[in-house]
Amino acid sequence: EVILLEKKLEEEEFKYRQLQDSHSKSLQEQSLQETSQHQLESKERNLRDKLKQLEEELAAKDELLKRKTSDLNKASQKHYQLEQELAFYKIDSKFDTLKEAPNLHLESADESSDFQESPYIGRARFRVNKYAQETDISVRPQKAHMINIGKSFSDNQAFQHSQEEHTKTDIEKELNKKQKELQKTEEKLKALQSDLWRTESMLRNATTALKKIATDRFTPESFQVDNKYKLPQILTKKMQKVNEMRDTATQMESEIDRTQAILVKNTNGLQKLKSQLAAMDINSSLHASKEKDIVEKESQVNRMKEKMNKLQQELENSKNALAQETADIKNLEEALSIDQNEKNVEVHHELDDIITGLTVYLENVKSESQNYKQEVQMLIQEKNSLEDKIQHMESNLVKLEIETKNSKIMQRRLAELEDSLHRTEEAKADAELRSSQNQELQNRLDRAENEAKQLKQIIKENQIKMEADRKLMQNQLKMERERADKMTQKIQDVKQQELETRKILSQLESAKALNAGLKDQVEEFKHIQQTEESSFRPSELKSKLTKFTHEFKTNKNLIQPESKNDVLGLAFQEVQKHAQEQMNSSIMEIEKLKKYNEKIEEENKKLASELNLLKNNLEKDKNKKGGNPVSIVYRPDPESESGGDKASSLNSDEKQLFDELQQELLELKRFMRLHESHLSKKVLEAETEAHHWKDEMNQKEKQFESEIEEYRQLSELMREKQEARIQVIAQDLDQAQFVADALQSLLETKEKALSEEFSTSGIKNQMISAQEEELVKLYDILEKQRDEIENLNQMLDHLAQQGPDGVGIGFDDELWHIRQEVNNLKETLAMQSAYVQAMPSVGHIEVQTNSQDASDNHPRNETHIFM
């Protein structure tokens, strides 16, 4: 038994090492995933920083655009004001030819300066005509000449402004037209986008319909009555039913195991109650309650037995039904293998017609979508050109604003020149009145005329500069357009980066989900470890019992439990502590009694030495007096009376001392006897307690051994059942592997037939290509299913090697999960085999080529029918 226990211990240590290795591997994987997660988070931060920078740049550019738009609005308002001022300036210049001055008394107090609000409608300024007052007739021709100079200059300006207004109106008309065109193009874009969305939805619906046709084929009315067509459907239903029945059978087995375990516990409880009742007195008060408990337990046991019988009957019925269903499945498979050469020609014709119609419709939709995309691109180009023209118009407005500013400066200069001319006129008039020609005044006039000519030249130069500025502005506009293109490219890049960030975020979320799953797995693993530590293993319990009993008997080392959940170790530790405390207290009392005895012995020795001294003194006194003691005769003489009193007093003192010492000795002896009896009683009590503890230990050992045997029996039963389940699952997996091999051989025969047909005919039909694609897909699915079968086999081997002790609590759940996966695999393989067997053969494809050629002549009608 010790060797077996050691072997079991070694096996459990090996399992524990394996668990530790798997735990370390999971920790390594977790660390790798954490590093990858940190990297992804750093990438995400960088992308967020880039996005923030781009958003800040966009915000700055938006602010610049807002400022520019506000400046444009202000410039347009100023332009409007200047136009009004020019118009009313022309009106004022016309009224300047008259001699009448405006009535200054009618003006308000605010309109006294040169820059006042005009009495006309609008925002033009009113200029006071200082020189349109009463003067002499001699002055008139000179004045008229000077006014004509100003008038000609003002006419030139008016002509320029009229040209600018004309160009502005033309530009506004063009702008309105372009805006209308933009609106139309936007409407067209929206319509095209809606059409695209509809076509995409139609395409999606068509693809879903194709998939449904591929998976769920509609049985025509002619074949609905035929049982051969319904065979694969019946087979799949039967397979599903068999899997459900197997699941119910496994559930029934698990319920039977549970009820059996409960029955064993109840029977053990009944036996214990009966043994207790046999040990108890009949007259005791607990006897009746115990009898009631026994009756209740017996009723529970009977119920559980009835339940067990019912469950076993149901299990047998389900097994019989399973056997019948499996026989039916075998018959159906044989029927399918016999009837696999029969064809469904009409259904395949209909499918070919639908597929050709769909292909034609898809090509039409693709061509329409390409046309729509081209139209959209054209509209986008037109929109960009219109936006460029708008920017050009805005630049023209800016130039006009600059010209208006220059015109203001020129107006001020003209006003100064007119003032100087008026002064010269006054000087000339004074000179003519005095009839004295002054050359200086003539020189001044010449200078004024020269200055006027110079001003005209300056105006021309300014116009040339304006044209040069316009060219520069056009170049700047081109540069800005290039910048705008770059900005659009940047925006597109930003959108792409946003898409990438979204993808990365989705990857991050998936990584986080994986990390959370791994954390859950680690927590489950830790929980399993804790449960393994806290779980009750019968192989370990006996070794622990022997170890703890040996340590308790030898009492060399303190008993230390393995963990907080180690109930046996904690119980032994408490017992050892209690026994040790009692032993220590008894040892302390014995030591105290020994010390007290030593003190009493020392006192006894001292008293004995004192007694010996007294005896010696007495003997010496007797020897001194000599011989026998003298009898004292009492006389009435006073002298004799006094001497006798002295001798009697001496004898009485010695006697008293001797009596006192004897009494003390007797008391000490009594105390010693009492103390010895008390100590002997304590020693007897300690011995009885030790015997009691030993008896309890023996009883607990017996209980533990019986419980260990029960658990061992239960574990053996569970192992046998689990092994049976594993064998059933392994058989199912072998069957699935056999079905997969048969499927592969079927697919290979189909592929060979197709290749032979293609080599003989040399023409590749749509149906042949479709079947080749289907075969490729089926090969891929088969490979995946084989990989799944291998994984399930590995999982089963792992569970069979480690067993429930190695895996832990989740052993049954994992078995159940594998069983469900195997059932699903079998169902899918059955469906695939039915589908492959129902596929048309090579001879049928030749018939379909002719029908396909006939269908190609009328593709439009087919599409119309499909729609």
GROMACS .gro file of N, CA and C in nm, residues 131 135-147 417-433 440-449:
model
  123
  131TYR      N    1  -1.621  12.784  -5.421
  131TYR     CA    2  -1.596  12.880  -5.530
  131TYR      C    3  -1.717  12.906  -5.619
  135THR      N    4  -1.887  13.631  -5.809
  135THR     CA    5  -1.757  13.690  -5.844
  135THR      C    6  -1.775  13.776  -5.969
  136ASP      N    7  -1.667  13.842  -6.011
  136ASP     CA    8  -1.674  13.930  -6.129
  136ASP      C    9  -1.681  13.850  -6.257
  137ILE      N   10  -1.722  13.918  -6.365
  137ILE     CA   11  -1.738  13.853  -6.495
  137ILE      C   12  -1.603  13.817  -6.553
  138SER      N   13  -1.499  13.897  -6.518
  138SER     CA   14  -1.366  13.871  -6.574
  138SER      C   15  -1.307  13.739  -6.527
  139VAL      N   16  -1.353  13.698  -6.415
  139VAL     CA   17  -1.299  13.574  -6.359
  139VAL      C   18  -1.361  13.449  -6.423
  140ARG      N   19  -1.478  13.464  -6.481
  140ARG     CA   20  -1.557  13.349  -6.528
  140ARG      C   21  -1.483  13.260  -6.627
  141PRO      N   22  -1.424  13.316  -6.740
  141PRO     CA   23  -1.361  13.224  -6.834
  141PRO      C   24  -1.249  13.142  -6.772
  142GLN      N   25  -1.167  13.210  -6.687
  142GLN     CA   26  -1.058  13.137  -6.620
  142GLN      C   27  -1.114  13.026  -6.532
  143LYS      N   28  -1.218  13.058  -6.460
  143LYS     CA   29  -1.282  12.961  -6.370
  143LYS      C   30  -1.338  12.843  -6.448
  144ALA      N   31  -1.405  12.880  -6.562
  144ALA     CA   32  -1.463  12.774  -6.646
  144ALA      C   33  -1.354  12.683  -6.698
  145HIS      N   34  -1.240  12.739  -6.732
  145HIS     CA   35  -1.128  12.659  -6.783
  145HIS      C   36  -1.077  12.563  -6.675
  146MET      N   37  -1.064  12.613  -6.554
  146MET     CA   38  -1.015  12.530  -6.445
  146MET      C   39  -1.114  12.419  -6.410
  147ILE      N   40  -1.240  12.452  -6.416
  147ILE     CA   41  -1.344  12.352  -6.386
  147ILE      C   42  -1.344  12.243  -6.490
  417LEU      N   43  -0.492  12.015  -5.537
  417LEU     CA   44  -0.459  12.087  -5.663
  417LEU      C   45  -0.566  12.190  -5.699
  418GLU      N   46  -0.691  12.152  -5.679
  418GLU     CA   47  -0.799  12.247  -5.707
  418GLU      C   48  -0.790  12.368  -5.616
  419ASP      N   49  -0.756  12.343  -5.489
  419ASP     CA   50  -0.738  12.456  -5.396
  419ASP      C   51  -0.627  12.548  -5.445
  420SER      N   52  -0.517  12.485  -5.487
  420SER     CA   53  -0.404  12.567  -5.537
  420SER      C   54  -0.443  12.642  -5.665
  421LEU      N   55  -0.523  12.575  -5.751
  421LEU     CA   56  -0.569  12.640  -5.874
  421LEU      C   57  -0.662  12.758  -5.844
  422HIS      N   58  -0.749  12.735  -5.746
  422HIS     CA   59  -0.838  12.846  -5.706
  422HIS      C   60  -0.759  12.964  -5.651
  423ARG      N   61  -0.656  12.934  -5.579
  423ARG     CA   62  -0.571  13.042  -5.525
  423ARG      C   63  -0.502  13.118  -5.638
  424THR      N   64  -0.452  13.038  -5.733
  424THR     CA   65  -0.387  13.104  -5.849
  424THR      C   66  -0.486  13.188  -5.929
  425GLU      N   67  -0.610  13.137  -5.939
  425GLU     CA   68  -0.714  13.214  -6.009
  425GLU      C   69  -0.741  13.346  -5.938
  426GLU      N   70  -0.750  13.338  -5.807
  426GLU     CA   71  -0.771  13.461  -5.730
  426GLU      C   72  -0.656  13.559  -5.749
  427ALA      N   73  -0.537  13.501  -5.749
  427ALA     CA   74  -0.420  13.588  -5.770
  427ALA      C   75  -0.423  13.651  -5.910
  428LYS      N   76  -0.464  13.570  -6.011
  428LYS     CA   77  -0.474  13.622  -6.149
  428LYS      C   78  -0.579  13.732  -6.158
  429ALA      N   79  -0.692  13.705  -6.091
  429ALA     CA   80  -0.800  13.806  -6.095
  429ALA      C   81  -0.754  13.937  -6.033
  430ASP      N   82  -0.685  13.924  -5.921
  430ASP     CA   83  -0.631  14.046  -5.857
  430ASP      C   84  -0.535  14.119  -5.950
  431ALA      N   85  -0.453  14.038  -6.021
  431ALA     CA   86  -0.354  14.098  -6.113
  431ALA      C   87  -0.422  14.167  -6.232
  432GLU      N   88  -0.528  14.106  -6.287
  432GLU     CA   89  -0.600  14.166  -6.400
  432GLU      C   90  -0.672  14.294  -6.357
  433LEU      N   91  -0.730  14.291  -6.237
  433LEU     CA   92  -0.798  14.410  -6.186
  433LEU      C   93  -0.700  14.526  -6.170
  440GLU      N   94   0.533  13.592  -6.209
  440GLU     CA   95   0.535  13.486  -6.107
  440GLU      C   96   0.405  13.407  -6.105
  441LEU      N   97   0.292  13.481  -6.119
  441LEU     CA   98   0.163  13.412  -6.122
  441LEU      C   99   0.151  13.321  -6.243
  442GLN      N  100   0.205  13.375  -6.359
  442GLN     CA  101   0.203  13.292  -6.479
  442GLN      C  102   0.285  13.165  -6.460
  443ASN      N  103   0.400  13.186  -6.396
  443ASN     CA  104   0.485  13.068  -6.368
  443ASN      C  105   0.413  12.967  -6.277
  444ARG      N  106   0.342  13.023  -6.180
  444ARG     CA  107   0.265  12.934  -6.091
  444ARG      C  108   0.161  12.854  -6.169
  445LEU      N  109   0.093  12.928  -6.261
  445LEU     CA  110  -0.008  12.859  -6.342
  445LEU      C  111   0.055  12.748  -6.426
  446ASP      N  112   0.171  12.783  -6.484
  446ASP     CA  113   0.241  12.680  -6.564
  446ASP      C  114   0.279  12.560  -6.477
  447ARG      N  115   0.328  12.597  -6.358
  447ARG     CA  116   0.364  12.487  -6.267
  447ARG      C  117   0.242  12.399  -6.233
  448ALA      N  118   0.129  12.467  -6.210
  448ALA     CA  119   0.007  12.391  -6.179
  448ALA      C  120  -0.033  12.300  -6.294
  449GLU      N  121  -0.022  12.358  -6.417
  449GLU     CA  122  -0.054  12.275  -6.534
  449GLU      C  123   0.042  12.155  -6.545
   0.00000   0.00000   0.00000
